[in-house]
Amino acid sequence: MKTDRILTLFDSYADDLYRFAVSYTGSKQEAEDIVQDVFLKLLSKNIAINSSSEKSYLFKMTANLCKDYLKSKRAKNTDDYDEVMEGMSTSDSFTDDELYDELMQLPDIQRVPVYLHFYEGYTYKEIAKILQISESAVAMRISRGKDELKKRLEE
């Protein structure tokens, strides 16, 4: 499919696909990524779409990517964010930016595994492979990192 045609489709349907993806996933950030992925796939795979069914085809692609997201480890790890915040006073409310800023203050040894797990959605096994350490070392670093984040956020 030609780039001009994809740009026309983007202009015509991106907002609708975004709203659909937000309603499907419940996440604005993931919805943006999913819509981007839809159009990147169109660019990279040279998919031919019949002009009479282009909207339904794009919605089907979006729905499939949303389903993949909801099944993915990343979606399952979003509960871990609540785990970090567990035990905090309900009057304390932290934005994602504040949490991220505090995370960036952790020592590298804790920050990298915590970031890879909570922000990028990697499993302990995958992180162990990336960092070339044992899974138990990853678990320990993440545990210590979470404890340190809790301390910092309580202050």
Tab-separated table of N, CA and C in Angstrom:
chain	number	residue	atom	x	y	z
A	1	MET	N	0.852	-1.176	0.000
A	1	MET	CA	0.000	0.000	0.000
A	1	MET	C	0.897	1.238	0.000
A	2	LYS	N	0.521	2.211	-0.767
A	2	LYS	CA	1.337	3.407	-0.899
A	2	LYS	C	1.213	4.310	0.318
A	3	THR	N	2.281	5.018	0.588
A	3	THR	CA	2.344	5.900	1.753
A	3	THR	C	1.242	6.951	1.713
A	4	ASP	N	0.964	7.509	0.547
A	4	ASP	CA	-0.097	8.517	0.437
A	4	ASP	C	-1.442	7.946	0.851
A	5	ARG	N	-1.694	6.736	0.437
A	5	ARG	CA	-2.972	6.075	0.782
A	5	ARG	C	-3.046	5.836	2.290
A	6	ILE	N	-1.956	5.439	2.886
A	6	ILE	CA	-1.930	5.189	4.324
A	6	ILE	C	-2.127	6.492	5.089
A	7	LEU	N	-1.538	7.565	4.619
A	7	LEU	CA	-1.732	8.870	5.262
A	7	LEU	C	-3.193	9.311	5.176
A	8	THR	N	-3.820	9.039	4.054
A	8	THR	CA	-5.244	9.368	3.906
A	8	THR	C	-6.074	8.547	4.889
A	9	LEU	N	-5.769	7.267	5.001
A	9	LEU	CA	-6.473	6.410	5.962
A	9	LEU	C	-6.245	6.902	7.388
A	10	PHE	N	-5.019	7.300	7.677
A	10	PHE	CA	-4.700	7.807	9.008
A	10	PHE	C	-5.538	9.047	9.307
A	11	ASP	N	-5.556	9.986	8.378
A	11	ASP	CA	-6.335	11.208	8.574
A	11	ASP	C	-7.820	10.912	8.759
A	12	SER	N	-8.304	9.910	8.053
A	12	SER	CA	-9.733	9.585	8.104
A	12	SER	C	-10.137	8.800	9.347
A	13	TYR	N	-9.279	7.902	9.808
A	13	TYR	CA	-9.718	6.941	10.824
A	13	TYR	C	-8.933	6.927	12.131
A	14	ALA	N	-7.845	7.629	12.222
A	14	ALA	CA	-6.993	7.525	13.415
A	14	ALA	C	-7.739	7.897	14.701
A	15	ASP	N	-8.536	8.967	14.661
A	15	ASP	CA	-9.269	9.376	15.864
A	15	ASP	C	-10.282	8.317	16.292
A	16	ASP	N	-10.991	7.759	15.322
A	16	ASP	CA	-11.977	6.715	15.626
A	16	ASP	C	-11.294	5.475	16.204
A	17	LEU	N	-10.175	5.094	15.602
A	17	LEU	CA	-9.435	3.920	16.083
A	17	LEU	C	-8.891	4.170	17.485
A	18	TYR	N	-8.421	5.384	17.731
A	18	TYR	CA	-7.894	5.732	19.062
A	18	TYR	C	-8.997	5.608	20.118
A	19	ARG	N	-10.157	6.196	19.849
A	19	ARG	CA	-11.259	6.116	20.823
A	19	ARG	C	-11.663	4.658	21.055
A	20	PHE	N	-11.688	3.881	19.995
A	20	PHE	CA	-12.018	2.463	20.106
A	20	PHE	C	-10.980	1.747	20.979
A	21	ALA	N	-9.710	2.019	20.715
A	21	ALA	CA	-8.641	1.352	21.468
A	21	ALA	C	-8.656	1.771	22.939
A	22	VAL	N	-8.955	3.037	23.221
A	22	VAL	CA	-9.049	3.490	24.615
A	22	VAL	C	-10.183	2.752	25.313
A	23	SER	N	-11.311	2.639	24.643
A	23	SER	CA	-12.440	1.942	25.274
A	23	SER	C	-12.148	0.462	25.463
A	24	TYR	N	-11.349	-0.102	24.598
A	24	TYR	CA	-11.016	-1.533	24.662
A	24	TYR	C	-9.992	-1.812	25.754
A	25	THR	N	-8.936	-0.984	25.812
A	25	THR	CA	-7.834	-1.253	26.732
A	25	THR	C	-7.937	-0.495	28.044
A	26	GLY	N	-8.647	0.637	28.029
A	26	GLY	CA	-8.729	1.462	29.225
A	26	GLY	C	-7.483	2.299	29.449
A	27	SER	N	-6.608	2.366	28.482
A	27	SER	CA	-5.347	3.086	28.629
A	27	SER	C	-5.111	3.989	27.418
A	28	LYS	N	-4.970	5.284	27.678
A	28	LYS	CA	-4.719	6.225	26.580
A	28	LYS	C	-3.362	5.965	25.936
A	29	GLN	N	-2.364	5.687	26.760
A	29	GLN	CA	-1.020	5.449	26.225
A	29	GLN	C	-0.981	4.205	25.351
A	30	GLU	N	-1.593	3.142	25.819
A	30	GLU	CA	-1.610	1.909	25.030
A	30	GLU	C	-2.417	2.100	23.764
A	31	ALA	N	-3.497	2.866	23.848
A	31	ALA	CA	-4.316	3.117	22.667
A	31	ALA	C	-3.504	3.850	21.598
A	32	GLU	N	-2.713	4.833	22.027
A	32	GLU	CA	-1.852	5.542	21.070
A	32	GLU	C	-0.875	4.583	20.407
A	33	ASP	N	-0.264	3.727	21.211
A	33	ASP	CA	0.691	2.756	20.673
A	33	ASP	C	0.012	1.788	19.705
A	34	ILE	N	-1.177	1.360	20.052
A	34	ILE	CA	-1.898	0.395	19.217
A	34	ILE	C	-2.261	1.011	17.870
A	35	VAL	N	-2.760	2.230	17.883
A	35	VAL	CA	-3.113	2.891	16.626
A	35	VAL	C	-1.856	3.084	15.778
A	36	GLN	N	-0.781	3.469	16.426
A	36	GLN	CA	0.487	3.616	15.704
A	36	GLN	C	0.898	2.285	15.082
A	37	ASP	N	0.763	1.208	15.837
A	37	ASP	CA	1.129	-0.120	15.335
A	37	ASP	C	0.279	-0.531	14.128
A	38	VAL	N	-1.007	-0.173	14.153
A	38	VAL	CA	-1.884	-0.496	13.026
A	38	VAL	C	-1.318	0.103	11.744
A	39	PHE	N	-0.972	1.380	11.804
A	39	PHE	CA	-0.502	2.046	10.585
A	39	PHE	C	0.929	1.643	10.223
A	40	LEU	N	1.730	1.311	11.211
A	40	LEU	CA	3.070	0.800	10.910
A	40	LEU	C	2.998	-0.545	10.204
A	41	LYS	N	2.036	-1.372	10.614
A	41	LYS	CA	1.860	-2.663	9.936
A	41	LYS	C	1.418	-2.465	8.495
A	42	LEU	N	0.549	-1.497	8.292
A	42	LEU	CA	0.119	-1.207	6.920
A	42	LEU	C	1.304	-0.777	6.063
A	43	LEU	N	2.179	0.013	6.651
A	43	LEU	CA	3.363	0.470	5.914
A	43	LEU	C	4.344	-0.665	5.637
A	44	SER	N	4.594	-1.459	6.636
A	44	SER	CA	5.653	-2.463	6.519
A	44	SER	C	5.228	-3.733	5.784
A	45	LYS	N	3.960	-4.084	5.840
A	45	LYS	CA	3.538	-5.362	5.261
A	45	LYS	C	2.872	-5.228	3.907
A	46	ASN	N	2.739	-4.007	3.428
A	46	ASN	CA	2.170	-3.778	2.104
A	46	ASN	C	0.831	-4.501	1.951
A	47	ILE	N	-0.069	-4.253	2.877
A	47	ILE	CA	-1.384	-4.891	2.903
A	47	ILE	C	-2.323	-4.164	1.943
A	48	ALA	N	-3.044	-4.921	1.148
A	48	ALA	CA	-4.034	-4.338	0.238
A	48	ALA	C	-5.399	-4.395	0.908
A	49	ILE	N	-6.053	-3.229	0.969
A	49	ILE	CA	-7.370	-3.149	1.602
A	49	ILE	C	-8.370	-2.688	0.563
A	50	ASN	N	-9.485	-3.403	0.482
A	50	ASN	CA	-10.574	-3.008	-0.405
A	50	ASN	C	-11.164	-1.708	0.122
A	51	SER	N	-11.321	-0.707	-0.733
A	51	SER	CA	-11.785	0.606	-0.280
A	51	SER	C	-13.186	0.565	0.319
A	52	SER	N	-14.002	-0.414	-0.033
A	52	SER	CA	-15.351	-0.499	0.531
A	52	SER	C	-15.360	-1.057	1.952
A	53	SER	N	-14.277	-1.712	2.336
A	53	SER	CA	-14.250	-2.305	3.678
A	53	SER	C	-13.057	-1.824	4.511
A	54	GLU	N	-12.472	-0.693	4.140
A	54	GLU	CA	-11.261	-0.233	4.825
A	54	GLU	C	-11.507	0.067	6.300
A	55	LYS	N	-12.633	0.697	6.613
A	55	LYS	CA	-12.905	1.047	8.009
A	55	LYS	C	-13.043	-0.217	8.866
A	56	SER	N	-13.810	-1.174	8.399
A	56	SER	CA	-13.989	-2.401	9.185
A	56	SER	C	-12.677	-3.174	9.310
A	57	TYR	N	-11.873	-3.149	8.253
A	57	TYR	CA	-10.578	-3.826	8.303
A	57	TYR	C	-9.672	-3.183	9.346
A	58	LEU	N	-9.638	-1.854	9.368
A	58	LEU	CA	-8.799	-1.145	10.345
A	58	LEU	C	-9.292	-1.383	11.768
A	59	PHE	N	-10.600	-1.417	11.961
A	59	PHE	CA	-11.136	-1.691	13.280
A	59	PHE	C	-10.816	-3.118	13.717
A	60	LYS	N	-10.860	-4.040	12.778
A	60	LYS	CA	-10.518	-5.428	13.108
A	60	LYS	C	-9.037	-5.531	13.495
A	61	MET	N	-8.166	-4.853	12.739
A	61	MET	CA	-6.740	-4.845	13.092
A	61	MET	C	-6.545	-4.261	14.488
A	62	THR	N	-7.241	-3.159	14.769
A	62	THR	CA	-7.131	-2.499	16.077
A	62	THR	C	-7.631	-3.421	17.181
A	63	ALA	N	-8.747	-4.071	16.953
A	63	ALA	CA	-9.297	-4.993	17.956
A	63	ALA	C	-8.324	-6.131	18.240
A	64	ASN	N	-7.712	-6.667	17.194
A	64	ASN	CA	-6.752	-7.756	17.388
A	64	ASN	C	-5.535	-7.302	18.187
A	65	LEU	N	-5.040	-6.106	17.896
A	65	LEU	CA	-3.903	-5.593	18.667
A	65	LEU	C	-4.296	-5.302	20.113
A	66	CYS	N	-5.516	-4.840	20.324
A	66	CYS	CA	-5.997	-4.616	21.695
A	66	CYS	C	-6.082	-5.940	22.456
A	67	LYS	N	-6.591	-6.968	21.782
A	67	LYS	CA	-6.664	-8.291	22.412
A	67	LYS	C	-5.268	-8.793	22.764
A	68	ASP	N	-4.337	-8.609	21.842
A	68	ASP	CA	-2.958	-9.019	22.110
A	68	ASP	C	-2.399	-8.279	23.314
A	69	TYR	N	-2.674	-6.984	23.378
A	69	TYR	CA	-2.208	-6.189	24.517
A	69	TYR	C	-2.780	-6.722	25.823
A	70	LEU	N	-4.076	-6.967	25.833
A	70	LEU	CA	-4.714	-7.421	27.070
A	70	LEU	C	-4.211	-8.796	27.505
A	71	LYS	N	-3.761	-9.604	26.551
A	71	LYS	CA	-3.214	-10.917	26.882
A	71	LYS	C	-1.750	-10.855	27.281
A	72	SER	N	-1.114	-9.769	26.911
A	72	SER	CA	0.339	-9.685	27.076
A	72	SER	C	0.766	-9.574	28.532
A	73	LYS	N	2.017	-9.836	28.748
A	73	LYS	CA	2.600	-9.713	30.086
A	73	LYS	C	2.541	-8.281	30.575
A	74	ARG	N	2.661	-7.345	29.635
A	74	ARG	CA	2.637	-5.937	30.013
A	74	ARG	C	1.333	-5.577	30.687
A	75	ALA	N	0.232	-6.064	30.164
A	75	ALA	CA	-1.071	-5.777	30.753
A	75	ALA	C	-1.192	-6.431	32.120
A	76	LYS	N	-0.632	-7.622	32.246
A	76	LYS	CA	-0.703	-8.322	33.530
A	76	LYS	C	0.173	-7.661	34.577
A	77	ASN	N	1.220	-6.979	34.146
A	77	ASN	CA	2.134	-6.326	35.086
A	77	ASN	C	1.644	-4.975	35.561
A	78	THR	N	0.535	-4.451	35.021
A	78	THR	CA	0.064	-3.153	35.475
A	78	THR	C	-0.406	-3.232	36.921
A	79	ASP	N	-0.798	-4.415	37.373
A	79	ASP	CA	-1.178	-4.566	38.768
A	79	ASP	C	0.020	-4.349	39.678
A	80	ASP	N	1.221	-4.566	39.172
A	80	ASP	CA	2.419	-4.380	39.972
A	80	ASP	C	2.612	-2.926	40.361
A	81	TYR	N	2.099	-2.001	39.564
A	81	TYR	CA	2.159	-0.581	39.919
A	81	TYR	C	1.428	-0.379	41.238
A	82	ASP	N	0.252	-1.006	41.369
A	82	ASP	CA	-0.511	-0.902	42.612
A	82	ASP	C	0.264	-1.521	43.760
A	83	GLU	N	1.011	-2.565	43.469
A	83	GLU	CA	1.830	-3.219	44.472
A	83	GLU	C	2.869	-2.255	45.047
A	84	VAL	N	3.474	-1.458	44.186
A	84	VAL	CA	4.457	-0.475	44.631
A	84	VAL	C	3.792	0.543	45.537
A	85	MET	N	2.578	0.926	45.193
A	85	MET	CA	1.868	1.958	45.927
A	85	MET	C	1.161	1.409	47.176
A	86	GLU	N	1.167	0.088	47.330
A	86	GLU	CA	0.498	-0.560	48.445
A	86	GLU	C	1.027	-0.032	49.772
A	87	GLY	N	0.140	0.215	50.692
A	87	GLY	CA	0.553	0.679	52.001
A	87	GLY	C	0.695	2.191	52.083
A	88	MET	N	0.534	2.869	50.967
A	88	MET	CA	0.601	4.322	50.988
A	88	MET	C	-0.708	4.865	51.538
A	89	SER	N	-0.634	5.995	52.158
A	89	SER	CA	-1.827	6.658	52.650
A	89	SER	C	-2.692	7.047	51.461
A	90	THR	N	-4.012	6.954	51.617
A	90	THR	CA	-4.896	7.304	50.506
A	90	THR	C	-4.850	8.794	50.214
A	91	SER	N	-4.407	9.594	51.184
A	91	SER	CA	-4.304	11.029	50.931
A	91	SER	C	-3.078	11.347	50.076
A	92	ASP	N	-2.117	10.411	50.045
A	92	ASP	CA	-0.946	10.606	49.197
A	92	ASP	C	-1.305	10.185	47.786
A	93	SER	N	-1.207	11.090	46.867
A	93	SER	CA	-1.425	10.707	45.471
A	93	SER	C	-0.214	11.152	44.682
A	94	PHE	N	0.303	10.219	43.928
A	94	PHE	CA	1.502	10.471	43.148
A	94	PHE	C	1.172	10.292	41.683
A	95	THR	N	1.686	11.171	40.897
A	95	THR	CA	1.490	11.026	39.457
A	95	THR	C	2.508	10.022	38.931
A	96	ASP	N	2.261	9.545	37.733
A	96	ASP	CA	3.212	8.638	37.098
A	96	ASP	C	4.563	9.324	36.923
A	97	ASP	N	4.524	10.618	36.646
A	97	ASP	CA	5.777	11.365	36.467
A	97	ASP	C	6.583	11.418	37.764
A	98	GLU	N	5.890	11.626	38.892
A	98	GLU	CA	6.587	11.664	40.178
A	98	GLU	C	7.186	10.305	40.511
A	99	LEU	N	6.432	9.251	40.246
A	99	LEU	CA	6.934	7.907	40.491
A	99	LEU	C	8.142	7.625	39.598
A	100	TYR	N	8.042	8.019	38.342
A	100	TYR	CA	9.147	7.827	37.404
A	100	TYR	C	10.381	8.612	37.857
A	101	ASP	N	10.186	9.852	38.307
A	101	ASP	CA	11.308	10.669	38.793
A	101	ASP	C	12.003	10.006	39.980
A	102	GLU	N	11.218	9.458	40.879
A	102	GLU	CA	11.797	8.765	42.037
A	102	GLU	C	12.522	7.497	41.600
A	103	LEU	N	11.946	6.798	40.648
A	103	LEU	CA	12.593	5.592	40.116
A	103	LEU	C	13.960	5.933	39.540
A	104	MET	N	14.054	7.050	38.847
A	104	MET	CA	15.316	7.450	38.220
A	104	MET	C	16.378	7.822	39.251
A	105	GLN	N	15.982	8.019	40.499
A	105	GLN	CA	16.930	8.335	41.569
A	105	GLN	C	17.522	7.075	42.206
A	106	LEU	N	16.936	5.915	41.917
A	106	LEU	CA	17.453	4.664	42.481
A	106	LEU	C	18.820	4.350	41.888
A	107	PRO	N	19.632	3.588	42.625
A	107	PRO	CA	20.916	3.138	42.059
A	107	PRO	C	20.661	2.246	40.840
A	108	ASP	N	21.591	2.266	39.890
A	108	ASP	CA	21.446	1.493	38.644
A	108	ASP	C	21.082	0.041	38.890
A	109	ILE	N	21.687	-0.536	39.883
A	109	ILE	CA	21.496	-1.968	40.146
A	109	ILE	C	20.031	-2.298	40.427
A	110	GLN	N	19.283	-1.343	40.990
A	110	GLN	CA	17.855	-1.549	41.254
A	110	GLN	C	16.994	-0.911	40.164
A	111	ARG	N	17.404	0.265	39.696
A	111	ARG	CA	16.588	1.022	38.754
A	111	ARG	C	16.350	0.246	37.458
A	112	VAL	N	17.386	-0.329	36.904
A	112	VAL	CA	17.253	-0.988	35.603
A	112	VAL	C	16.272	-2.166	35.657
A	113	PRO	N	16.399	-3.095	36.598
A	113	PRO	CA	15.420	-4.190	36.633
A	113	PRO	C	13.990	-3.714	36.932
A	114	VAL	N	13.851	-2.724	37.814
A	114	VAL	CA	12.511	-2.213	38.133
A	114	VAL	C	11.897	-1.572	36.885
A	115	TYR	N	12.683	-0.781	36.197
A	115	TYR	CA	12.192	-0.134	34.982
A	115	TYR	C	11.799	-1.177	33.934
A	116	LEU	N	12.672	-2.134	33.692
A	116	LEU	CA	12.385	-3.152	32.682
A	116	LEU	C	11.118	-3.940	33.013
A	117	HIS	N	10.909	-4.199	34.291
A	117	HIS	CA	9.748	-4.995	34.686
A	117	HIS	C	8.453	-4.179	34.660
A	118	PHE	N	8.441	-3.033	35.328
A	118	PHE	CA	7.198	-2.283	35.485
A	118	PHE	C	6.857	-1.391	34.300
A	119	TYR	N	7.852	-0.852	33.639
A	119	TYR	CA	7.573	0.064	32.540
A	119	TYR	C	7.618	-0.619	31.172
A	120	GLU	N	8.481	-1.594	31.028
A	120	GLU	CA	8.608	-2.256	29.734
A	120	GLU	C	7.904	-3.612	29.698
A	121	GLY	N	7.535	-4.136	30.856
A	121	GLY	CA	6.747	-5.360	30.901
A	121	GLY	C	7.510	-6.659	30.749
A	122	TYR	N	8.817	-6.621	30.941
A	122	TYR	CA	9.601	-7.852	30.832
A	122	TYR	C	9.395	-8.732	32.061
A	123	THR	N	9.484	-10.041	31.860
A	123	THR	CA	9.414	-10.984	32.970
A	123	THR	C	10.778	-11.052	33.644
A	124	TYR	N	10.798	-11.653	34.815
A	124	TYR	CA	12.068	-11.809	35.533
A	124	TYR	C	13.061	-12.606	34.685
A	125	LYS	N	12.552	-13.631	34.011
A	125	LYS	CA	13.415	-14.477	33.185
A	125	LYS	C	14.034	-13.669	32.040
A	126	GLU	N	13.222	-12.838	31.396
A	126	GLU	CA	13.722	-12.017	30.294
A	126	GLU	C	14.753	-10.996	30.789
A	127	ILE	N	14.476	-10.414	31.946
A	127	ILE	CA	15.412	-9.435	32.517
A	127	ILE	C	16.730	-10.115	32.863
A	128	ALA	N	16.636	-11.315	33.413
A	128	ALA	CA	17.850	-12.068	33.750
A	128	ALA	C	18.703	-12.290	32.506
A	129	LYS	N	18.059	-12.604	31.401
A	129	LYS	CA	18.775	-12.806	30.147
A	129	LYS	C	19.421	-11.512	29.660
A	130	ILE	N	18.663	-10.433	29.718
A	130	ILE	CA	19.164	-9.137	29.249
A	130	ILE	C	20.370	-8.682	30.066
A	131	LEU	N	20.241	-8.796	31.400
A	131	LEU	CA	21.297	-8.309	32.296
A	131	LEU	C	22.368	-9.357	32.584
A	132	GLN	N	22.149	-10.561	32.103
A	132	GLN	CA	23.071	-11.673	32.313
A	132	GLN	C	23.329	-11.927	33.796
A	133	ILE	N	22.220	-12.011	34.539
A	133	ILE	CA	22.265	-12.362	35.967
A	133	ILE	C	21.191	-13.421	36.201
A	134	SER	N	21.160	-13.986	37.396
A	134	SER	CA	20.171	-15.025	37.686
A	134	SER	C	18.793	-14.411	37.935
A	135	GLU	N	17.767	-15.236	37.779
A	135	GLU	CA	16.400	-14.778	38.049
A	135	GLU	C	16.237	-14.375	39.500
A	136	SER	N	16.895	-15.077	40.406
A	136	SER	CA	16.777	-14.727	41.819
A	136	SER	C	17.418	-13.364	42.101
A	137	ALA	N	18.485	-13.049	41.376
A	137	ALA	CA	19.105	-11.727	41.522
A	137	ALA	C	18.162	-10.643	41.012
A	138	VAL	N	17.475	-10.928	39.919
A	138	VAL	CA	16.489	-9.978	39.390
A	138	VAL	C	15.386	-9.761	40.417
A	139	ALA	N	14.859	-10.851	40.962
A	139	ALA	CA	13.786	-10.751	41.955
A	139	ALA	C	14.232	-9.930	43.167
A	140	MET	N	15.450	-10.160	43.615
A	140	MET	CA	15.961	-9.438	44.775
A	140	MET	C	16.119	-7.949	44.465
A	141	ARG	N	16.649	-7.633	43.310
A	141	ARG	CA	16.862	-6.226	42.933
A	141	ARG	C	15.528	-5.492	42.779
A	142	ILE	N	14.554	-6.169	42.202
A	142	ILE	CA	13.231	-5.559	42.045
A	142	ILE	C	12.581	-5.362	43.412
A	143	SER	N	12.694	-6.351	44.272
A	143	SER	CA	12.131	-6.250	45.613
A	143	SER	C	12.761	-5.091	46.387
A	144	ARG	N	14.078	-5.006	46.338
A	144	ARG	CA	14.768	-3.912	47.029
A	144	ARG	C	14.437	-2.560	46.405
A	145	GLY	N	14.317	-2.529	45.095
A	145	GLY	CA	13.952	-1.298	44.406
A	145	GLY	C	12.558	-0.825	44.792
A	146	LYS	N	11.604	-1.764	44.870
A	146	LYS	CA	10.245	-1.415	45.284
A	146	LYS	C	10.232	-0.892	46.715
A	147	ASP	N	10.984	-1.548	47.580
A	147	ASP	CA	11.061	-1.096	48.975
A	147	ASP	C	11.634	0.314	49.060
A	148	GLU	N	12.674	0.570	48.287
A	148	GLU	CA	13.297	1.897	48.285
A	148	GLU	C	12.330	2.945	47.727
A	149	LEU	N	11.587	2.590	46.686
A	149	LEU	CA	10.606	3.519	46.136
A	149	LEU	C	9.528	3.852	47.158
A	150	LYS	N	9.064	2.837	47.872
A	150	LYS	CA	8.048	3.065	48.909
A	150	LYS	C	8.568	4.037	49.956
A	151	LYS	N	9.812	3.828	50.395
A	151	LYS	CA	10.417	4.725	51.392
A	151	LYS	C	10.471	6.152	50.866
A	152	ARG	N	10.934	6.297	49.656
A	152	ARG	CA	11.080	7.639	49.062
A	152	ARG	C	9.724	8.323	48.910
A	153	LEU	N	8.724	7.583	48.498
A	153	LEU	CA	7.422	8.177	48.277
A	153	LEU	C	6.688	8.501	49.581
A	154	GLU	N	7.022	7.782	50.633
A	154	GLU	CA	6.399	8.060	51.928
A	154	GLU	C	6.969	9.318	52.568
A	155	GLU	N	8.194	9.687	52.173
A	155	GLU	CA	8.833	10.864	52.772
A	155	GLU	C	8.162	12.143	52.361
